[in-house]
Amino acid sequence: MYYDHRRLGRELDLFDTDPLMGSGLPFWLPDGAVVRHTLEEYIREAERAAGYRHVYSPVLGKRELYEMSGHWSHYSDDMFPPMELGAEEVVLRPSLCPHHALIYRSRSHSYRELPLRMAELGGMYRSELSGVLGGLTRVRAIQLNDAHIFCTLEQAVEEARAALELIGRAYADLGIRAARYRLSLPGEGGKGKYVADPELWRRATALLREVLDGSGIAYEAVEGEAAFYGPKIDVQITDPAGRESTLSTVQIDFHQPERFDLRYIGADGAKHRPVMVHRSIIGSVERAVAHLIEEHGGAFPAWLAPVQLVVLPVAQAQVEQGEEVVRRALARGLRAELAAPGDGTLGARVRAARLVPYQAVIGEREAGGDLAAVRLRDGRRPGAVPVAELLRVIGACVEERGTELWRAA
């Protein structure tokens, strides 16, 4: 079945737009903000476990910064126009990499510190034309899951390979399937679109081929899809309608370390140029959430669901017990809500909560024994179980971030 994230996202109160905010500038409603926040925290946790250090950098930069990085000469058509601040011109950034290069350059570094893995979930802006904007997949304000690894040449292949493994683990946890892997190369006749340095392109392409071949990943080399400063590995996904897009990337970059004169002190006491590995696990948060909505039809994995447990008292007499179950669930860190009898018949409330992973029905018998009649989103009914056991099972399944909803003791 085909799901359109634009329609489903609005039906589920995840996000919306308003013409006064502008095209391509969606806002997140509370349930959508829960999904986004949970996804962002998952990414930060995965990055911390992989040895990344997180930073924050501003969404503005002087025009000179992007002239130095090469964005202004190769990418300015996709950038918002400069804003004048006195004698200076500042620009909404189209990318985080120039900022991370400056953060690296702000301190001296020894070879003993490398690889230095720097990550940020940061805002960036693209001046997309109105005709290509749509839902969360093409927007003008982007929250990017970005990272840059500053390393020696000898470390670059292993760091890029480890980044691909991190992407694979995240896809498994999120229920995302990679459609194919693409080695994106420059195209013919792209004069002015790409950095003119044949040796740079040759070296970076050879290293990325080594990464892919060493990982045993089947891939296609496609011309005309490279970044302006170098080739990249793109992880392609398809939506239920068969449309393909790029979600994750890994790049090896010799260009920006040269442009920003980045250095580290080697074991010989001399200055050396680091290699910059660009890596994004889920690309933009907006595109990732759009794909997850369509992939799961709004029935998110339990750990990612806006509401994980809905408690349904059969009658008004069980409302107090239902409220107590909700309080206990919240105290365990679960996202729980009460669907009271005033919200409709039990059948209507059950149908309204069909995308919630867990439903706990509390009738007269359950209320008297601290029990809950459990209904799972997949149609199973484990029956009446102690509330403490229900919360334990939900907590364990959420913590494991899997797709299984019930594991009996």
Coordinates of C-alpha atoms in Angstrom, one line a residue:
M1 CA 0.0 0.0 0.0
Y2 CA 1.3 3.5 -0.9
Y3 CA 1.5 6.1 1.8
D4 CA 2.1 9.8 1.0
H5 CA 3.9 11.4 4.0
R6 CA 2.4 14.8 3.2
R7 CA -1.2 13.5 3.7
L8 CA -0.4 11.1 6.5
G9 CA 1.8 13.5 8.3
R10 CA -1.1 16.0 8.5
E11 CA -3.7 13.4 9.4
L12 CA -1.5 12.2 12.3
D13 CA -0.8 15.7 13.4
L14 CA 3.0 15.4 12.9
F15 CA 3.7 18.5 10.9
D16 CA 2.0 21.2 8.8
T17 CA 2.8 24.4 6.9
D18 CA 1.4 27.9 6.8
P19 CA 1.7 30.4 3.9
L20 CA 2.7 33.2 6.3
M21 CA 5.8 31.1 7.3
G22 CA 6.5 30.4 3.7
S23 CA 6.8 27.5 1.3
G24 CA 9.3 24.8 2.2
L25 CA 9.3 25.8 5.8
P26 CA 7.2 23.2 7.7
F27 CA 6.5 23.4 11.4
W28 CA 6.4 20.4 13.7
L29 CA 3.4 19.6 15.8
P30 CA 3.8 17.9 19.3
D31 CA 3.6 14.3 18.0
G32 CA 5.9 15.1 15.1
A33 CA 8.3 16.8 17.5
V34 CA 8.4 13.7 19.6
V35 CA 9.4 11.6 16.5
R36 CA 12.0 14.1 15.5
H37 CA 13.5 14.5 19.0
T38 CA 13.6 10.7 19.5
L39 CA 15.4 10.3 16.2
E40 CA 17.9 13.0 16.9
E41 CA 18.7 11.5 20.3
Y42 CA 19.1 8.1 18.8
I43 CA 21.6 9.6 16.3
R44 CA 23.5 11.5 19.0
E45 CA 23.7 8.3 21.1
A46 CA 25.0 6.2 18.2
E47 CA 27.6 8.8 17.3
R48 CA 28.8 9.2 20.9
A49 CA 29.2 5.4 21.1
A50 CA 31.2 5.5 17.9
G51 CA 33.6 8.1 19.3
Y52 CA 32.2 11.3 17.9
R53 CA 32.3 14.6 19.7
H54 CA 29.4 17.0 19.3
V55 CA 29.6 20.7 18.5
Y56 CA 27.3 23.6 17.8
S57 CA 28.0 26.2 15.1
P58 CA 26.0 29.2 13.9
V59 CA 23.7 29.1 10.9
L60 CA 25.2 32.3 9.5
G61 CA 28.6 33.0 8.1
K62 CA 30.4 35.8 6.3
R63 CA 30.4 35.6 2.5
E64 CA 34.1 35.3 2.6
L65 CA 33.8 32.0 4.4
Y66 CA 31.9 30.4 1.5
E67 CA 34.2 32.0 -1.0
M68 CA 37.1 30.3 0.8
S69 CA 35.3 26.9 0.9
G70 CA 34.3 27.1 -2.8
H71 CA 30.6 27.2 -2.2
W72 CA 30.2 30.7 -3.5
S73 CA 31.8 30.0 -6.8
H74 CA 30.3 26.5 -7.3
Y75 CA 27.0 26.5 -5.3
S76 CA 25.7 30.0 -5.0
D77 CA 22.7 29.3 -7.2
D78 CA 21.4 27.2 -4.3
M79 CA 22.2 29.7 -1.6
F80 CA 20.1 32.5 -0.2
P81 CA 21.4 36.0 -1.1
P82 CA 23.7 37.7 1.3
M83 CA 22.4 40.1 4.0
E84 CA 24.2 43.3 4.6
L85 CA 25.3 44.0 8.2
G86 CA 27.2 47.3 8.0
A87 CA 30.2 46.8 5.9
E88 CA 29.9 43.0 6.0
E89 CA 27.8 40.5 4.1
V90 CA 26.5 37.4 5.9
V91 CA 24.9 34.3 4.4
L92 CA 22.6 31.6 5.7
R93 CA 24.8 28.6 5.4
P94 CA 24.2 25.9 2.7
S95 CA 26.5 23.4 4.4
L96 CA 28.1 22.7 7.8
C97 CA 31.5 21.6 6.5
P98 CA 33.1 25.1 6.3
H99 CA 32.1 25.8 9.9
H100 CA 33.6 22.5 11.1
A101 CA 36.8 23.2 9.2
L102 CA 37.1 26.5 11.1
I103 CA 36.4 24.7 14.4
Y104 CA 39.2 22.3 13.7
R105 CA 41.5 25.1 12.7
S106 CA 40.8 27.0 15.9
R107 CA 43.1 24.7 17.9
S108 CA 46.4 23.0 17.1
H109 CA 46.3 19.2 16.7
S110 CA 48.7 16.4 17.1
Y111 CA 48.6 13.1 15.1
R112 CA 47.8 11.5 18.5
E113 CA 44.3 13.2 18.4
L114 CA 43.5 11.8 15.0
P115 CA 41.0 10.6 13.9
L116 CA 39.0 13.5 15.3
R117 CA 35.3 12.9 14.7
M118 CA 33.2 16.0 14.9
A119 CA 29.4 15.8 14.7
E120 CA 26.5 18.2 14.7
L121 CA 22.7 18.2 14.1
G122 CA 22.6 21.6 12.7
G123 CA 20.5 23.9 10.6
M124 CA 21.3 24.8 7.0
Y125 CA 19.4 26.5 4.2
R126 CA 18.9 25.9 0.5
S127 CA 17.2 28.3 -1.8
E128 CA 15.0 25.7 -3.5
L129 CA 12.6 26.8 -6.2
S130 CA 8.9 26.8 -5.2
G131 CA 8.1 24.2 -7.9
V132 CA 10.3 21.5 -6.4
L133 CA 9.2 21.9 -2.7
G134 CA 7.1 19.2 -1.2
G135 CA 6.2 18.1 2.3
L136 CA 9.4 17.2 4.3
T137 CA 11.4 15.9 1.4
R138 CA 12.3 19.2 -0.3
V139 CA 12.5 22.1 2.1
R140 CA 14.4 25.3 2.5
A141 CA 15.3 25.0 6.2
I142 CA 17.1 21.7 6.8
Q143 CA 18.2 20.1 10.1
L144 CA 21.2 18.1 8.9
N145 CA 22.8 15.1 10.7
D146 CA 26.3 15.9 9.7
A147 CA 29.8 14.9 10.8
H148 CA 33.4 15.4 9.7
I149 CA 36.3 13.2 10.5
F150 CA 39.7 14.8 10.4
C151 CA 42.3 12.0 10.0
T152 CA 45.5 11.0 8.3
L153 CA 45.6 9.6 4.8
E154 CA 46.2 6.2 6.2
Q155 CA 43.1 6.4 8.4
A156 CA 40.7 7.6 5.7
V157 CA 39.6 4.3 4.3
E158 CA 38.9 2.7 7.7
E159 CA 37.0 5.8 8.9
A160 CA 34.8 5.9 5.8
R161 CA 34.2 2.1 6.1
A162 CA 33.2 2.5 9.7
A163 CA 30.8 5.3 8.7
L164 CA 29.1 3.0 6.2
E165 CA 28.7 0.4 9.0
L166 CA 27.2 3.0 11.3
I167 CA 24.7 3.8 8.5
G168 CA 23.8 0.1 8.1
R169 CA 23.2 -0.3 11.9
A170 CA 20.9 2.8 11.9
Y171 CA 18.9 1.5 9.0
A172 CA 18.4 -1.8 10.7
D173 CA 17.1 0.0 13.9
L174 CA 14.9 2.4 12.0
G175 CA 13.5 -0.2 9.5
I176 CA 15.0 1.6 6.5
R177 CA 16.1 -0.5 3.5
A178 CA 18.8 0.8 1.2
A179 CA 17.8 0.5 -2.5
R180 CA 21.3 0.7 -3.8
Y181 CA 24.7 2.2 -3.2
R182 CA 26.0 4.8 -5.7
L183 CA 29.5 6.0 -6.3
S184 CA 28.8 9.6 -7.4
L185 CA 31.4 11.0 -9.8
P186 CA 31.7 14.3 -11.7
G187 CA 30.0 14.5 -15.1
E188 CA 31.4 15.4 -18.5
G189 CA 31.1 19.0 -19.5
G190 CA 30.8 20.1 -15.9
K191 CA 33.2 23.0 -16.2
G192 CA 32.6 25.4 -13.4
K193 CA 30.4 23.0 -11.5
Y194 CA 33.3 21.0 -10.0
V195 CA 36.7 21.9 -8.5
A196 CA 39.3 21.7 -11.3
D197 CA 41.9 19.4 -9.8
P198 CA 42.1 16.0 -11.6
E199 CA 44.6 14.6 -9.1
L200 CA 42.3 15.4 -6.2
W201 CA 39.4 13.6 -7.9
R202 CA 41.5 10.6 -8.8
R203 CA 42.8 10.1 -5.3
A204 CA 39.4 10.5 -3.6
T205 CA 37.7 8.2 -6.1
A206 CA 40.3 5.5 -5.7
L207 CA 39.9 5.6 -1.9
L208 CA 36.1 5.4 -2.1
R209 CA 36.3 2.4 -4.4
E210 CA 38.6 0.8 -1.9
V211 CA 36.0 1.4 0.8
L212 CA 33.2 -0.1 -1.2
D213 CA 35.1 -3.0 -2.5
G214 CA 36.5 -3.8 1.0
S215 CA 33.0 -3.7 2.5
G216 CA 31.7 -6.1 -0.1
I217 CA 29.0 -3.7 -1.1
A218 CA 27.6 -3.8 -4.7
Y219 CA 27.4 -0.4 -6.1
E220 CA 27.0 1.6 -9.3
A221 CA 29.3 4.4 -10.5
V222 CA 27.2 7.3 -11.8
E223 CA 28.5 10.4 -13.4
G224 CA 27.1 13.9 -12.7
E225 CA 26.2 13.3 -9.1
A226 CA 29.3 14.3 -7.2
A227 CA 29.7 17.1 -4.8
F228 CA 31.5 20.1 -6.3
Y229 CA 34.6 19.3 -4.2
G230 CA 34.8 15.6 -4.6
P231 CA 33.2 12.2 -5.2
K232 CA 30.9 10.5 -2.7
I233 CA 29.2 7.3 -1.7
D234 CA 25.4 7.9 -1.8
V235 CA 23.0 5.5 -0.1
Q236 CA 19.8 5.5 -2.1
I237 CA 16.3 4.8 -0.8
T238 CA 13.0 4.5 -2.6
D239 CA 9.6 5.5 -1.4
P240 CA 6.5 3.3 -1.7
A241 CA 5.8 4.9 -5.1
G242 CA 9.2 3.9 -6.4
R243 CA 10.8 7.3 -6.4
E244 CA 14.5 7.3 -5.5
S245 CA 16.4 9.8 -3.4
T246 CA 19.7 10.0 -1.4
L247 CA 19.4 9.7 2.3
S248 CA 23.0 9.1 3.6
T249 CA 26.4 10.0 2.3
V250 CA 30.1 9.3 2.8
Q251 CA 32.8 11.5 1.2
I252 CA 36.5 11.7 1.2
D253 CA 37.6 15.3 0.7
F254 CA 41.1 16.7 0.0
H255 CA 39.8 20.0 -1.3
Q256 CA 38.6 21.8 1.9
P257 CA 41.6 20.9 4.0
E258 CA 43.7 22.6 1.3
R259 CA 41.4 25.6 1.1
F260 CA 41.4 26.2 4.9
D261 CA 45.1 25.2 5.3
L262 CA 44.3 22.6 7.9
R263 CA 47.2 21.0 9.6
Y264 CA 48.3 18.6 12.3
I265 CA 51.7 17.9 13.8
G266 CA 53.0 14.5 12.8
A267 CA 55.2 12.1 14.7
D268 CA 58.2 13.7 12.9
G269 CA 57.3 17.1 14.4
A270 CA 56.4 18.6 11.0
K271 CA 53.1 19.9 9.8
H272 CA 50.9 17.7 7.7
R273 CA 47.6 18.1 5.9
P274 CA 44.6 16.0 7.3
V275 CA 42.0 14.3 5.1
M276 CA 38.4 15.3 5.7
V277 CA 35.8 12.5 5.7
H278 CA 32.2 13.9 5.4
R279 CA 29.6 11.5 6.7
S280 CA 25.8 11.7 7.3
I281 CA 23.9 8.8 8.8
I282 CA 20.4 9.9 8.0
G283 CA 21.0 13.1 6.0
S284 CA 18.3 15.7 6.8
V285 CA 16.0 14.9 9.7
E286 CA 13.1 16.1 7.5
R287 CA 13.7 13.7 4.7
A288 CA 14.4 10.8 7.2
V289 CA 11.1 11.4 9.0
A290 CA 9.2 11.7 5.6
H291 CA 10.7 8.3 4.6
L292 CA 9.9 6.7 8.0
I293 CA 6.2 7.9 7.8
E294 CA 5.9 6.3 4.3
E295 CA 7.9 3.2 5.1
H296 CA 5.8 2.4 8.2
G297 CA 2.5 3.9 7.2
G298 CA 2.6 6.0 10.4
A299 CA 3.0 2.8 12.5
F300 CA 6.4 3.7 13.8
P301 CA 8.6 1.2 15.7
A302 CA 7.6 1.2 19.3
W303 CA 10.7 3.1 20.5
L304 CA 10.0 5.9 17.9
A305 CA 6.2 6.1 18.2
P306 CA 4.8 9.4 19.4
V307 CA 2.5 7.5 21.8
Q308 CA 3.7 4.1 22.9
L309 CA 0.8 3.1 25.2
V310 CA -2.8 4.1 25.2
V311 CA -4.9 3.2 28.3
L312 CA -8.6 2.6 27.7
P313 CA -10.9 2.4 30.7
V314 CA -14.1 0.6 29.7
A315 CA -16.3 2.8 31.8
Q316 CA -16.1 5.9 34.0
A317 CA -15.6 3.7 37.1
Q318 CA -12.2 2.6 35.7
V319 CA -10.9 6.0 34.8
E320 CA -9.0 6.5 38.1
Q321 CA -7.2 3.2 37.6
G322 CA -6.4 4.1 34.0
E323 CA -4.9 7.4 35.1
E324 CA -2.8 5.6 37.6
V325 CA -1.5 3.3 34.9
V326 CA -0.6 6.3 32.7
R327 CA 1.3 7.9 35.7
R328 CA 3.3 4.6 36.2
A329 CA 4.1 4.4 32.5
L330 CA 5.3 8.0 32.4
A331 CA 7.4 7.4 35.5
R332 CA 9.2 4.6 33.6
G333 CA 9.9 7.0 30.7
L334 CA 7.3 5.7 28.4
R335 CA 5.0 7.9 26.3
A336 CA 1.5 7.1 27.5
E337 CA -2.0 8.6 27.2
L338 CA -5.5 8.0 28.5
A339 CA -8.4 7.5 26.1
A340 CA -11.4 8.1 28.4
P341 CA -14.9 6.9 27.9
G342 CA -15.9 10.4 27.1
D343 CA -13.9 10.1 23.9
G344 CA -16.3 7.6 22.4
T345 CA -17.2 3.9 22.6
L346 CA -14.5 1.4 23.4
G347 CA -14.5 0.2 19.8
A348 CA -14.2 3.7 18.5
R349 CA -11.3 4.5 20.9
V350 CA -9.5 1.2 19.9
R351 CA -9.8 2.1 16.2
A352 CA -8.6 5.7 16.8
A353 CA -5.5 4.3 18.5
R354 CA -4.8 1.6 15.8
L355 CA -1.3 3.0 15.2
V356 CA -0.2 3.0 18.8
P357 CA 1.9 -0.1 19.5
Y358 CA 0.3 -1.0 22.8
Q359 CA -3.3 -0.7 24.1
A360 CA -4.3 -1.5 27.7
V361 CA -8.0 -2.0 28.2
I362 CA -9.1 -1.8 31.8
G363 CA -12.5 -3.1 32.7
E364 CA -14.0 -4.0 36.1
R365 CA -12.1 -7.2 36.5
E366 CA -8.8 -5.7 35.5
A367 CA -9.2 -2.7 37.8
G368 CA -9.8 -4.9 40.8
G369 CA -6.6 -7.0 40.2
D370 CA -4.1 -4.3 38.9
L371 CA -4.4 -5.9 35.5
A372 CA -4.7 -4.7 31.9
A373 CA -6.1 -6.6 28.9
V374 CA -3.4 -6.0 26.3
R375 CA -4.0 -5.5 22.6
L376 CA -1.0 -5.2 20.3
R377 CA -0.9 -3.1 17.1
D378 CA -0.2 -6.2 15.1
G379 CA -3.5 -7.8 16.2
R380 CA -2.2 -10.1 18.9
R381 CA -3.9 -10.1 22.3
P382 CA -1.7 -11.5 25.1
G383 CA -4.6 -11.2 27.4
A384 CA -4.9 -9.8 30.9
V385 CA -1.5 -9.3 32.5
P386 CA -0.3 -7.5 35.6
V387 CA 0.3 -3.8 34.9
A388 CA 3.8 -4.1 36.2
E389 CA 4.5 -6.9 33.7
L390 CA 3.0 -4.9 30.8
L391 CA 5.2 -1.9 31.6
R392 CA 8.3 -4.1 31.9
V393 CA 7.7 -5.7 28.5
I394 CA 7.1 -2.3 26.8
G395 CA 10.2 -0.9 28.4
A396 CA 12.3 -3.8 27.3
C397 CA 11.1 -3.7 23.7
V398 CA 11.5 0.1 23.5
E399 CA 15.0 -0.1 25.0
E400 CA 16.1 -2.7 22.5
R401 CA 14.8 -0.6 19.6
G402 CA 13.6 -3.6 17.7
T403 CA 10.3 -4.3 15.9
E404 CA 9.1 -7.1 18.3
L405 CA 6.2 -5.9 20.4
W406 CA 5.9 -8.7 23.0
R407 CA 8.2 -11.0 24.7
A408 CA 6.7 -13.1 27.5
A409 CA 8.8 -13.7 30.6

